[in-house]
Short mmCIF file of C-alpha atoms and ligand atoms in Angstrom, two decimals:
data_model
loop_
_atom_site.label_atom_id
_atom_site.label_comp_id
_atom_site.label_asym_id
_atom_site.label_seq_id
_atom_site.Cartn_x
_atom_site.Cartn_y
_atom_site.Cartn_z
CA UNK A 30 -19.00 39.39 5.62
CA UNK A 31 -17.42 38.30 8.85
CA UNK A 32 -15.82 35.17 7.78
CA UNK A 33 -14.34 34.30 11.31
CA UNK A 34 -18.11 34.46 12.31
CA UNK A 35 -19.61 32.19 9.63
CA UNK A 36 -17.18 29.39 10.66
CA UNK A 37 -17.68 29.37 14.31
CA UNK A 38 -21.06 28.83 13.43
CA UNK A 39 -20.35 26.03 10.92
CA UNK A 40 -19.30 24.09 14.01
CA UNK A 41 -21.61 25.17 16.47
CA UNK A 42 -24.15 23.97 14.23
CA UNK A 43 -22.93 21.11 12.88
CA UNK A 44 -25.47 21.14 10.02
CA UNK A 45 -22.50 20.41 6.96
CA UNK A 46 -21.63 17.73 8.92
CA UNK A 47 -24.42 16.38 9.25
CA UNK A 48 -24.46 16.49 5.55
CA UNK A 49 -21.42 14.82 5.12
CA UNK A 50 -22.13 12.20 7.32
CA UNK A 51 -26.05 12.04 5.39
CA UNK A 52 -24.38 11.53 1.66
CA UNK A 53 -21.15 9.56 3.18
CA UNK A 54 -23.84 6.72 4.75
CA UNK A 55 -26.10 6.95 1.55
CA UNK A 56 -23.03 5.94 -0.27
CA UNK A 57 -22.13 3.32 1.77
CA UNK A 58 -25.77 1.64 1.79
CA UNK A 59 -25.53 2.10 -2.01
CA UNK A 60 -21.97 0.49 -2.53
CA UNK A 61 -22.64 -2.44 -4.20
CA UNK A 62 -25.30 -1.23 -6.61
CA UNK A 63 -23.50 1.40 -7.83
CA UNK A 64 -20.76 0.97 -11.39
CA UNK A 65 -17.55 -0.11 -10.27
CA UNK A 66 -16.05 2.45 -12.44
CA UNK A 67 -18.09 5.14 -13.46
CA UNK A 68 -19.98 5.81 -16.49
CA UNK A 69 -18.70 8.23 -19.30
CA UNK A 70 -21.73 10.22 -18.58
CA UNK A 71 -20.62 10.56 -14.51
CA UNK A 72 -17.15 11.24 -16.13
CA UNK A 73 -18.18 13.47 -18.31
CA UNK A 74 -20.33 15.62 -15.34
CA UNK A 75 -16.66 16.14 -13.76
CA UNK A 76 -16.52 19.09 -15.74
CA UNK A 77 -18.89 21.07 -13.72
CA UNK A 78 -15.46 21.16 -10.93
CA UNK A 79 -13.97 23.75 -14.12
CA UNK A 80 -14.64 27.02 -12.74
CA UNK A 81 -12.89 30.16 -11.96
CA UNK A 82 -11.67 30.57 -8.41
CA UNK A 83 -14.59 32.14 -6.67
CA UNK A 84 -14.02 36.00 -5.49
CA UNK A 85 -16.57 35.34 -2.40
CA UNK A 86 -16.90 32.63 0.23
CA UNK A 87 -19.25 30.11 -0.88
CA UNK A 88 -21.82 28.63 1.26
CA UNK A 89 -20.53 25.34 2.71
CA UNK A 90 -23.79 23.57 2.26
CA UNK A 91 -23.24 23.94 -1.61
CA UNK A 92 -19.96 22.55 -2.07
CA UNK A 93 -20.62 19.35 0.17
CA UNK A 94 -23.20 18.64 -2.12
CA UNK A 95 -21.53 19.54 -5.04
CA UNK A 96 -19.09 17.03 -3.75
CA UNK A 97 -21.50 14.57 -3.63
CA UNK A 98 -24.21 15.16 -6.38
CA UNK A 99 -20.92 15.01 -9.17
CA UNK A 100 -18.18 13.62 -6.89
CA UNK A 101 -19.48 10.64 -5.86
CA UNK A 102 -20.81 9.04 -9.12
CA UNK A 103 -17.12 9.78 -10.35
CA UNK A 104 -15.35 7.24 -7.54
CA UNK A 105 -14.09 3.73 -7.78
CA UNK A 106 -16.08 1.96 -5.78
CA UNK A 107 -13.51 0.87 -3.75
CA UNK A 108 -14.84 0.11 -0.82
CA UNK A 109 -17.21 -2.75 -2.05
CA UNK A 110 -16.87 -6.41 -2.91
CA UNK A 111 -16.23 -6.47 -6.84
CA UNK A 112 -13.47 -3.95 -6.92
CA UNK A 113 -9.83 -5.59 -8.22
CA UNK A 114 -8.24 -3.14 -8.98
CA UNK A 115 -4.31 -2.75 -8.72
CA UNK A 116 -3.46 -3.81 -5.30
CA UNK A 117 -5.56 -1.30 -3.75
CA UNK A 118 -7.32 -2.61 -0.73
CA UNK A 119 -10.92 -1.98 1.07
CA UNK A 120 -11.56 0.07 4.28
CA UNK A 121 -12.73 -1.16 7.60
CA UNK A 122 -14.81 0.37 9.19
CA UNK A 123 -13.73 0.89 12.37
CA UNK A 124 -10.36 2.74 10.79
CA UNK A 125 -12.85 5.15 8.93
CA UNK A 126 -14.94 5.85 11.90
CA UNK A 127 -11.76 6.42 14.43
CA UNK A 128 -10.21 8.67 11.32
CA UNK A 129 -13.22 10.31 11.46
CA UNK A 130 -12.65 11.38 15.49
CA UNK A 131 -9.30 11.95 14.73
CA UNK A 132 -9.58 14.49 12.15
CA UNK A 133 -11.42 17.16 14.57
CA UNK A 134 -8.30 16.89 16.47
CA UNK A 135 -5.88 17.31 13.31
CA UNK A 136 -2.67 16.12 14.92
CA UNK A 137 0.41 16.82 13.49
CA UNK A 138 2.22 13.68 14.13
CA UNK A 139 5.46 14.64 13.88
CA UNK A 140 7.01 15.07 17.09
CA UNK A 141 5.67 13.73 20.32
CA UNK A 142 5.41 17.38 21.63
CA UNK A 143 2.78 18.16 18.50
CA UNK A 144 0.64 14.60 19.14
CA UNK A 145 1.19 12.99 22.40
CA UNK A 146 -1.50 10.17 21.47
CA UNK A 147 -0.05 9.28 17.87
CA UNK A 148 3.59 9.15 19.31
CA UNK A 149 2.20 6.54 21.65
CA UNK A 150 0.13 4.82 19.27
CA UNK A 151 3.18 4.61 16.68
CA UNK A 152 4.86 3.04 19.83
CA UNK A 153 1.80 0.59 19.87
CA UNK A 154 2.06 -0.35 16.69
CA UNK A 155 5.89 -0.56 16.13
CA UNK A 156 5.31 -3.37 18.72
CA UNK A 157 2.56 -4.97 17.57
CA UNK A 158 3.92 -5.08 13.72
CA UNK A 159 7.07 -6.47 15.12
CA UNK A 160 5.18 -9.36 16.97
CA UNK A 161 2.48 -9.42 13.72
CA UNK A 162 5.69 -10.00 11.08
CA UNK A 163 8.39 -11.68 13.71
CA UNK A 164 10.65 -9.13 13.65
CA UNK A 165 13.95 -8.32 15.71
CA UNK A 166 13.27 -6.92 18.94
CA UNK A 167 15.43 -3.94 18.05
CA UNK A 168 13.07 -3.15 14.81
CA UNK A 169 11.99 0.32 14.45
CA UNK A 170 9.33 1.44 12.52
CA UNK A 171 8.47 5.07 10.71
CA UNK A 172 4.83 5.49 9.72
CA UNK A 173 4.35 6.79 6.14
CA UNK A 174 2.48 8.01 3.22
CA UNK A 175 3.05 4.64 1.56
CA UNK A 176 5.60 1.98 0.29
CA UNK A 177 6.73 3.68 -2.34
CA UNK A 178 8.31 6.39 0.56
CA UNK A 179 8.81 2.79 2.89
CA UNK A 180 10.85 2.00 0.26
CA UNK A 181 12.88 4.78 -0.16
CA UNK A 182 13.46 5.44 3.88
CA UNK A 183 14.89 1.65 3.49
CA UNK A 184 17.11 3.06 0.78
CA UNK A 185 18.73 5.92 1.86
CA UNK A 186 19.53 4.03 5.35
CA UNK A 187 21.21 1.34 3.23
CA UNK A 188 22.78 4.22 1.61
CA UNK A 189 23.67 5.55 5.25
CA UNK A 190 25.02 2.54 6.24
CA UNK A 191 26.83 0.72 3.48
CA UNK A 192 28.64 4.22 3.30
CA UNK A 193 29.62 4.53 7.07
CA UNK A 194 30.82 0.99 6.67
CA UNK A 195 33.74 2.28 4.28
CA UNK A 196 34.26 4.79 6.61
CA UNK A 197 31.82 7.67 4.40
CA UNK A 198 29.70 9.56 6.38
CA UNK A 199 27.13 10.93 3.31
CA UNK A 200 25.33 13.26 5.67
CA UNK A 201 28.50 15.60 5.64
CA UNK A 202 30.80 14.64 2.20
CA UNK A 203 27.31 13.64 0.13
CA UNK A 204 27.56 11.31 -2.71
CA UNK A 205 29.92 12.90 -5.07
CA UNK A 206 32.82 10.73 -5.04
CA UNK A 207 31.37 8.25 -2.23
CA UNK A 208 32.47 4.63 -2.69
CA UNK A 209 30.54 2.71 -4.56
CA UNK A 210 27.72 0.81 -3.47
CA UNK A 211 26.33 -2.60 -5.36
CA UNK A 212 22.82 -2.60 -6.01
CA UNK A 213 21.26 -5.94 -6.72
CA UNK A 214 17.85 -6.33 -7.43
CA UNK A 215 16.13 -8.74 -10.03
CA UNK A 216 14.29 -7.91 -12.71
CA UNK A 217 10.89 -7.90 -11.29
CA UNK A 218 11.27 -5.53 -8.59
CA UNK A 219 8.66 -3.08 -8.52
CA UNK A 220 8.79 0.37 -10.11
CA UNK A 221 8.80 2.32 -7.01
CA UNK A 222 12.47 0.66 -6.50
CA UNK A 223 13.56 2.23 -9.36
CA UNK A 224 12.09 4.98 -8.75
CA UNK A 225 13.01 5.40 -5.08
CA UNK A 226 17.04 4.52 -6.28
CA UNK A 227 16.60 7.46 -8.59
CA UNK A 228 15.72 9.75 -5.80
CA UNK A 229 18.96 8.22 -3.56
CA UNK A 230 21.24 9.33 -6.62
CA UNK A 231 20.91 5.70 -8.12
CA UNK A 232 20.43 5.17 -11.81
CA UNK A 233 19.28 2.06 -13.59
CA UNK A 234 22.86 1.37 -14.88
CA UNK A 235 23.95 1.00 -11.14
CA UNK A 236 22.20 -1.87 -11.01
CA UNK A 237 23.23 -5.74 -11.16
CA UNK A 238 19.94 -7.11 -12.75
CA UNK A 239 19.18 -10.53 -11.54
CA UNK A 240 17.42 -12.87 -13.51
CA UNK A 241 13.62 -13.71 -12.11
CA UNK A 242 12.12 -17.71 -12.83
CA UNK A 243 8.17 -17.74 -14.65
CA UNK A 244 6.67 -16.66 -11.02
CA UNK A 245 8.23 -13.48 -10.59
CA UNK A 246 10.98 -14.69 -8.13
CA UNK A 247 14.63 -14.03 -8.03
CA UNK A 248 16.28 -17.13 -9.45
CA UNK A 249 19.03 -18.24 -6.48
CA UNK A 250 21.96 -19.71 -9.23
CA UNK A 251 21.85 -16.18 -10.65
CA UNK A 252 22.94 -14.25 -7.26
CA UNK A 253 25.90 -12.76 -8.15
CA UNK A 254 28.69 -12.93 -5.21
CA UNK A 255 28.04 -10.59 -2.68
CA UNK A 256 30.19 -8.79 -0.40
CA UNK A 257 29.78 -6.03 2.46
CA UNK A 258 29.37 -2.67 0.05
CA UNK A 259 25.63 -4.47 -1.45
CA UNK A 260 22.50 -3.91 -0.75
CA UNK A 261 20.06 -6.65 -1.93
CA UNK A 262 16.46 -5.92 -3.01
CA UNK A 263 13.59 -8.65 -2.68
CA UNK A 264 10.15 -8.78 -3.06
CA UNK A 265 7.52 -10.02 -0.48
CA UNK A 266 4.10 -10.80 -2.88
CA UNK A 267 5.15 -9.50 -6.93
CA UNK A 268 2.68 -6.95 -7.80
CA UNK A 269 1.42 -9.49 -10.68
CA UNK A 270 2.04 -12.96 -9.72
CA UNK A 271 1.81 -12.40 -5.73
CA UNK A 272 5.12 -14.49 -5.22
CA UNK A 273 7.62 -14.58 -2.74
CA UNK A 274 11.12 -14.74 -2.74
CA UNK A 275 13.25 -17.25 -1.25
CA UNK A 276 13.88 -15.06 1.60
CA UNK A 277 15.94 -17.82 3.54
CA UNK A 278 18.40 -18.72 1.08
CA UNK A 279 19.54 -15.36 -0.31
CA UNK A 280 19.25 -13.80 3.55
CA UNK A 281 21.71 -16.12 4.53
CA UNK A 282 24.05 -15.60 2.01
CA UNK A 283 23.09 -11.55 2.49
CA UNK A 284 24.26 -11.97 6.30
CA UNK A 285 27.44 -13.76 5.58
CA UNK A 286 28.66 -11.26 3.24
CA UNK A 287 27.29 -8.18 5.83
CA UNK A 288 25.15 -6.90 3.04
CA UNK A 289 21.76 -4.60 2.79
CA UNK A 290 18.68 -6.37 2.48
CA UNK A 291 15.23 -4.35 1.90
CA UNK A 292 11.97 -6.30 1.30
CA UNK A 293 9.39 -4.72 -0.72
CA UNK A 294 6.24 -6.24 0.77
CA UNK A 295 3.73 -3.70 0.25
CA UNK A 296 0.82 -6.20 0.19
CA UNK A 297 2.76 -9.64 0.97
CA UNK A 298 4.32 -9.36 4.17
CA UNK A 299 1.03 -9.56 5.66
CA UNK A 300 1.06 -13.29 4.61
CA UNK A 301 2.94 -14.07 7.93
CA UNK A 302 0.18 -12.78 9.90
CA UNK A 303 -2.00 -15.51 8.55
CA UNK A 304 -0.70 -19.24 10.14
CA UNK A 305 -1.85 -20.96 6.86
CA UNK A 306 0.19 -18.74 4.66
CA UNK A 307 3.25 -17.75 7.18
CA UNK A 308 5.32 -20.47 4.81
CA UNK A 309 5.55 -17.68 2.55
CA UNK A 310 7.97 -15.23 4.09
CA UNK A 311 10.02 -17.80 6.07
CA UNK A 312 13.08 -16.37 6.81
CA UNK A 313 12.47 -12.92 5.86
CA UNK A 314 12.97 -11.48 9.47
CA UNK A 315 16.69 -12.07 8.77
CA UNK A 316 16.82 -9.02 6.13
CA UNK A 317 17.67 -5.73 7.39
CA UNK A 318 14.40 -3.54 6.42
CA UNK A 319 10.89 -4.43 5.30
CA UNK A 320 8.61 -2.16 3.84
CA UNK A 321 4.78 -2.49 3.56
CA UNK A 322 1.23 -1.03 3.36
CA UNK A 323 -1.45 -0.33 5.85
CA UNK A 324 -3.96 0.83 2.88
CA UNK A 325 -3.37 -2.01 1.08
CA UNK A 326 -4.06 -5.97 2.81
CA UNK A 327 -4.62 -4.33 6.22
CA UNK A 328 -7.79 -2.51 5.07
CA UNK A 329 -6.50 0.83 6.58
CA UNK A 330 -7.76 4.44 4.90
CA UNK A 331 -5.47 6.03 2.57
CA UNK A 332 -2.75 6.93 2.88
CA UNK A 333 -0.78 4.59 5.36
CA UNK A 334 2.53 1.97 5.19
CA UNK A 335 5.31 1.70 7.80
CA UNK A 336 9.31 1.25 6.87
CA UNK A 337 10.17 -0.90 9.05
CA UNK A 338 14.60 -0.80 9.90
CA UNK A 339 16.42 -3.37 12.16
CA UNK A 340 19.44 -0.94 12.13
CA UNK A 341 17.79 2.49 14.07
CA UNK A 342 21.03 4.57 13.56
CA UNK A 343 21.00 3.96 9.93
CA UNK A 344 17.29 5.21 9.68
CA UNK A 345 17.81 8.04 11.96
CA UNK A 346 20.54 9.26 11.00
CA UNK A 347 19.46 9.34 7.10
CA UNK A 348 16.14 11.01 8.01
CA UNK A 349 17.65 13.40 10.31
CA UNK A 350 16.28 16.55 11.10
CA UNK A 351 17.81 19.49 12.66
CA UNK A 352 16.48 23.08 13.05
CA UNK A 353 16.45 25.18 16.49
CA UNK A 354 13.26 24.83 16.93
CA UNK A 355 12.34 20.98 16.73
CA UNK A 356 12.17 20.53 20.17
CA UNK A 357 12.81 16.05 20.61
CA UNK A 358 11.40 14.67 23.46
CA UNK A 359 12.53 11.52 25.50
CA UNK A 360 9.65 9.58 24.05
CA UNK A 361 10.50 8.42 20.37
CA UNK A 362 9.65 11.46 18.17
CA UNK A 363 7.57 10.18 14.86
CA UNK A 364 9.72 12.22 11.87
CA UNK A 365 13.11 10.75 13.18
CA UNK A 366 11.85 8.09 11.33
CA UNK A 367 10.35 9.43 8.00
CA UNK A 368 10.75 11.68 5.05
CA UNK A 369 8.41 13.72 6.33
CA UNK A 370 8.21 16.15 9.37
CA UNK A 371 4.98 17.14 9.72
CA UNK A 372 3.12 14.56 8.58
CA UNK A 373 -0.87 12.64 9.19
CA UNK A 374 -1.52 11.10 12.30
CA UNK A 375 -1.96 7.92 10.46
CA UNK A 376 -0.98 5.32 13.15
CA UNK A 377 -4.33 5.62 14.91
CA UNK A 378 -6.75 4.60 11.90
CA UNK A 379 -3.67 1.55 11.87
CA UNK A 380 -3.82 0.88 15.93
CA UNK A 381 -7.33 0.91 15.45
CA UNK A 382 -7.89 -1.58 12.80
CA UNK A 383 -5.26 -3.90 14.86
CA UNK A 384 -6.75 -3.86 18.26
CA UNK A 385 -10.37 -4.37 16.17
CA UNK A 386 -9.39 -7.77 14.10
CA UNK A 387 -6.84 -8.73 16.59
CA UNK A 388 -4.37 -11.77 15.71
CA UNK A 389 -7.00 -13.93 14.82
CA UNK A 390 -9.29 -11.48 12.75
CA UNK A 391 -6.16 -10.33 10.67
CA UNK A 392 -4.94 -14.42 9.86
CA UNK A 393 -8.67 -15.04 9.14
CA UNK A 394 -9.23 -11.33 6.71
CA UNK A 395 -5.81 -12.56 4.89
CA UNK A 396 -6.43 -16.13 4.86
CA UNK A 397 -9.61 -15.03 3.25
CA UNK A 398 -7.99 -13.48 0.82
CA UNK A 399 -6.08 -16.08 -0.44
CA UNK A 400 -9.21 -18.55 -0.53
CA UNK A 401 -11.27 -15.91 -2.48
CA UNK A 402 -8.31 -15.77 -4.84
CA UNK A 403 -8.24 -20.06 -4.83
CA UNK A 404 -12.45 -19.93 -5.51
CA UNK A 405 -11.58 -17.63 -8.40
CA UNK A 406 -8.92 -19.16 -9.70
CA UNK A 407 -11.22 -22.60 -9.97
CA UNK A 408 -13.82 -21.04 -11.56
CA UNK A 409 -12.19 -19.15 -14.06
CA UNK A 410 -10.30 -22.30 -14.63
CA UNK A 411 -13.39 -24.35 -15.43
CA UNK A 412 -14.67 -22.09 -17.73
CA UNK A 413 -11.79 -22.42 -19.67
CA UNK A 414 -9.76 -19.38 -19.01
CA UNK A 415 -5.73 -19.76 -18.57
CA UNK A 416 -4.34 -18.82 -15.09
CA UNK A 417 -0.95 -17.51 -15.65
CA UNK A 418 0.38 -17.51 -12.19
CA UNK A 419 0.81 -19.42 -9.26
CA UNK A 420 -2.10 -18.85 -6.93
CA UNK A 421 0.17 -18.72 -3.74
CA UNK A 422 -1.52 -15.36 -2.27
CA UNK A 423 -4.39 -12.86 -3.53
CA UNK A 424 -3.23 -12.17 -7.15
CA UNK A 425 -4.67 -13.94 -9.82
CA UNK A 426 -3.47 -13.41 -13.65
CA UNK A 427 -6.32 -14.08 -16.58
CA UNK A 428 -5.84 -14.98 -19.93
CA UNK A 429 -8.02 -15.88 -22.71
CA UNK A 430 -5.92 -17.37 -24.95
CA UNK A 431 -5.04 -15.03 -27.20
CA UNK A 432 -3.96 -11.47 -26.84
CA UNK A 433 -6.49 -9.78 -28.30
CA UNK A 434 -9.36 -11.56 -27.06
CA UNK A 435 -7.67 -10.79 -23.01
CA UNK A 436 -7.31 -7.35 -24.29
CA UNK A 437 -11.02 -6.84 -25.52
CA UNK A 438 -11.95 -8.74 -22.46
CA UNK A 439 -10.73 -6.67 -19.98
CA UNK A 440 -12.10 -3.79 -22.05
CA UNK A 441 -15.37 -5.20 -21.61
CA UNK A 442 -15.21 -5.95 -18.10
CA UNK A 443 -13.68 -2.63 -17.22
CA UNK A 444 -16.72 -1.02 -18.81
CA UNK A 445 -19.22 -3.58 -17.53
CA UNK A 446 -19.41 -2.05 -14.08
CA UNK A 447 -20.32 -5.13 -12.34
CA UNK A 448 -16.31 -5.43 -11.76
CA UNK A 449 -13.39 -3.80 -12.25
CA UNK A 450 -9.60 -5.05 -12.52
CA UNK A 451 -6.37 -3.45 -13.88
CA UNK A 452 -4.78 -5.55 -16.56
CA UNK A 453 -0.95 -5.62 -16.89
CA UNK A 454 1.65 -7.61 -19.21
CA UNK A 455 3.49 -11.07 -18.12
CA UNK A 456 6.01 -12.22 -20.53
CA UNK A 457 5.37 -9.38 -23.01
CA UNK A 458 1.72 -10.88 -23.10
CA UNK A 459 -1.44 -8.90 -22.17
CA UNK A 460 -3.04 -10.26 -18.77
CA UNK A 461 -6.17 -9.61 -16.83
CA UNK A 462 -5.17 -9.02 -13.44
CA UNK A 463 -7.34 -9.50 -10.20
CA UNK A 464 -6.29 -8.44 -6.58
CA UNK A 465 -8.41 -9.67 -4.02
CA UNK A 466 -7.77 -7.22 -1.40
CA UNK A 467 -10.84 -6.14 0.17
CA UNK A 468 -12.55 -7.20 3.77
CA UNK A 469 -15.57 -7.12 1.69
CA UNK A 470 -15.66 -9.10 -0.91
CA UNK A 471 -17.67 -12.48 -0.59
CA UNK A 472 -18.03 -15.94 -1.77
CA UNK A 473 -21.16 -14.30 -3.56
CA UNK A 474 -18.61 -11.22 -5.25
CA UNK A 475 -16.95 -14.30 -6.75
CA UNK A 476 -19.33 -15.98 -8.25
CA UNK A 477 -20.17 -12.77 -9.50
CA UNK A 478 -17.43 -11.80 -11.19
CA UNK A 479 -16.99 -15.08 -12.88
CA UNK A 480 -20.30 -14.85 -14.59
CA UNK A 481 -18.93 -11.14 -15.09
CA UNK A 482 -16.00 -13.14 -17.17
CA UNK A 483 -17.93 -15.17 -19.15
CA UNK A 484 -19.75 -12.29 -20.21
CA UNK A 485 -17.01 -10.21 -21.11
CA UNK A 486 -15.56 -12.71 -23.18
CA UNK A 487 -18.48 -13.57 -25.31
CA UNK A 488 -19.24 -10.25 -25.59
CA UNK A 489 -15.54 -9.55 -26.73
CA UNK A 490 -15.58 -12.85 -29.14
CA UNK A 491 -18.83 -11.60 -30.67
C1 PLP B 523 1.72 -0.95 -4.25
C2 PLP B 523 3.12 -1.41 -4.26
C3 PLP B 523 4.18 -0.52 -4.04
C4 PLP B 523 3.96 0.95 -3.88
O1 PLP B 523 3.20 1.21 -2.71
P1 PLP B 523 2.39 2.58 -2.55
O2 PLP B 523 1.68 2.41 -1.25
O3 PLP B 523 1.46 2.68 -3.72
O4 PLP B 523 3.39 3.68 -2.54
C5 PLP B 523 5.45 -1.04 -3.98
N1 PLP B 523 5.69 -2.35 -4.13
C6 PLP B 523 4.70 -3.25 -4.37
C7 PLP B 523 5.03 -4.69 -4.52
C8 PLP B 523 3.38 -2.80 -4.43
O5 PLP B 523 2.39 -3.68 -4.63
#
């Protein structure tokens, strides 16, 4: 068989895509009758995807539908009103229908010379975020995977810097025998801190713990003193609670000792895009990087966050990349800024979703949010189910009580597939917990899922 042949043919005739673009709509339309999780039965089908590697080509028509008759039952569905899960986000649809254009031209974005248009759009949106978050004009920003790899770019120019400071350049001598470095974070920093320090040669020992108050938030009396060789970790929206630290305070103290500060705002930093909420993350444009999420409270597709690094020589120089033939270009070239050299062209599903909601639609999608969050809260409240947290963004934590009734109660709800949420621990006590993170979710998800509640509890109680 002529193989070359039977692809050029593929896309002359466009018939699988057509196919794809058939189920992918059917899904859509069907998004909010379908289980929020699927069934053990639709689980259970996933087997069919155990086969031996096929010795011929197979016919394209047959694995889209493959895909779809035993792929699609087995999603989260994601992309429709009643899913809480984690902090995970929805999709908008005008990112998923300019990814769609933009993966027939599958750009490599990581030099200007391999994309032209995503070098300019990460240009775009460098400016825009800065404007979006109030940043410092001399902000740059390196488009990534997500804020787990946000997190770490922050790191290792921290690492870059802190170590140039005492006059250690750890591109050439490493980190054997470096000076040291003082890493302060409290204790409710998220896991891909700890896990991003262990890829920049830092171990949990290396840390100065900091005590965190009942919301999540670094307690200020407990700041040890800092000087010029720290760098300072806080939190923009705590993966459970949704609080913020009290980014004016400790920057201020960060700046007069010259320290490192990187915020982990994956889903919060977007609070400062919305005018109601902006009280939030006052005074966190005086720390030194930010990471966040696109895929997460911006509604872009997977995957898609930005580090964002007031100190460009730090973040360049710790990325750097040198071979003979990466040819730079006078425009910025994307990878000087990540991990990553060749890498998705992810800043045009981002530019797109932008320029779509604009300043306003992004403070009301937010904002919305947060009142979805405030309608649950109430009406979990008056059915007389504890609210752990805080409301002050989009996470809301559930209790029932007791522990084992929360636990048997999230059980039921995960299984009920009218919602789904993660649950998580707060105090060493289990917790139901609800992100509201999704463009799509309505008044009318709400009330759902509170009746969902009830359900689940009795159920669980029975
Ligand atoms: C989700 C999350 C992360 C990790 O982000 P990824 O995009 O999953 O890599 C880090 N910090 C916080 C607070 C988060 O919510």
């Amino acid at each position: 068989m002529d193989l070359q042949k039977k692809m050029f043919k593929e896309l002359k005739e466009k018939k699988i895509f057509d196919l794809a673009r058939n189920y992918a709509f059917s899904y859509a339309d069907n998004i909010d009758k379908m289980d929020v999780f699927p069934s053990d039965e639709n689980l259970k089908n996933l087997e069919i995807f155990e086969e031996a590697i096929p010795d011929d080509s197979a016919s394209a028509k047959s694995i889209i539908s493959q895909l779809n008759k035993f792929g699609s039952p087995a999603t989260t569905a994601q992309t429709g009103g009643r899913y809480f899960g984690f902090v995970n986000g929805g999709v908008l649809p005008i990112s998923v229908a300019t990814k769609w254009l933009a993966d027939f031209w599958d750009q490599n974005g990581g030099m200007f010379l391999t994309s032209p248009i995503n070098a300019k759009l990460e240009m775009i949106c460098e400016q825009w975020l800065k404007e979006l978050f109030n940043l410092p004009k001399e902000t740059v920003a390196g488009f990534v995977s997500g804020t787990s790899t946000a997190n770490f770019s922050g790191i290792v120019a921290a690492r870059y810097r802190l170590l140039k400071n005492q006059g250690w350049d750890v591109n050439i001598k490493g980190l054997n025998g470096a000076p040291k470095i003082r890493i302060i974070a409290h204790q409710q920093a998220h896991s891909s801190i700890t896990k991003a320090l262990a890829l920049a040669g830092f171990g949990k020992e290396n840390v100065e713990w900091v005590e965190s108050d009942d919301q999540g938030r670094m307690i200020l009396d407990k700041l040890p003193k800092l000087d010029s060789t720290c760098l300072v970790f806080l939190q923009a929206g705590n993966v459970n609670t949704g609080s913020y630290d009290h980014f004016s305070e400790i920057c201020k103290k960060t700046i007069n000792a010259g320290a490192w500060v990187h915020i982990d705002g994956a889903f919060g930093l977007w609070a400062s895009a919305s005018k109601s909420l902006s009280h939030l993350t006052e005074g966190m444009e005086l720390a030194s990087s930010w990471a966040t999420d696109g895929h997460k409270t911006l509604n872009t597709p997977y995957d898609s966050a930005v580090i964002l690094c007031k100190d460009s020589e730090a973040l360049i120089s710790a990325l750097q990349a040198t071979g003979e033939y990466i040819t730079y270009s006078k425009q910025k070239d994307p990878m000087l800024c990540t991990p990553e050299m060749s890498k998705r062209s992810r800043a045009i599903e981002m530019w797109a979703a932008i320029k779509y909601l604009g300043k306003k639609g992004i403070d009301e999608m937010v904002t919305g949010f947060h009142l979805r969050a405030k309608q649950l809260e109430n009406g979990l409240r008056s059915n007389s189910f504890t609210i752990i947290n805080e409301v002050v963004f989009n996470q809301v934590l559930v209790s029932c009580g007791n522990p084992e009734l929360t636990k048997s109660t999230l059980l039921n709800l995960q299984r009920s597939g009218e919602i789904w949420c993660s649950g998580s621990t707060w105090k060493g006590e289990p917790v139901i917990r609800i992100s509201i993170c999704s463009w799509a979710t309505t008044k009318e998800d709400i009330d759902r899922t509170i009746v969902a509640f009830k359900k689940a509890r009795i159920t669980a109680s029975a």
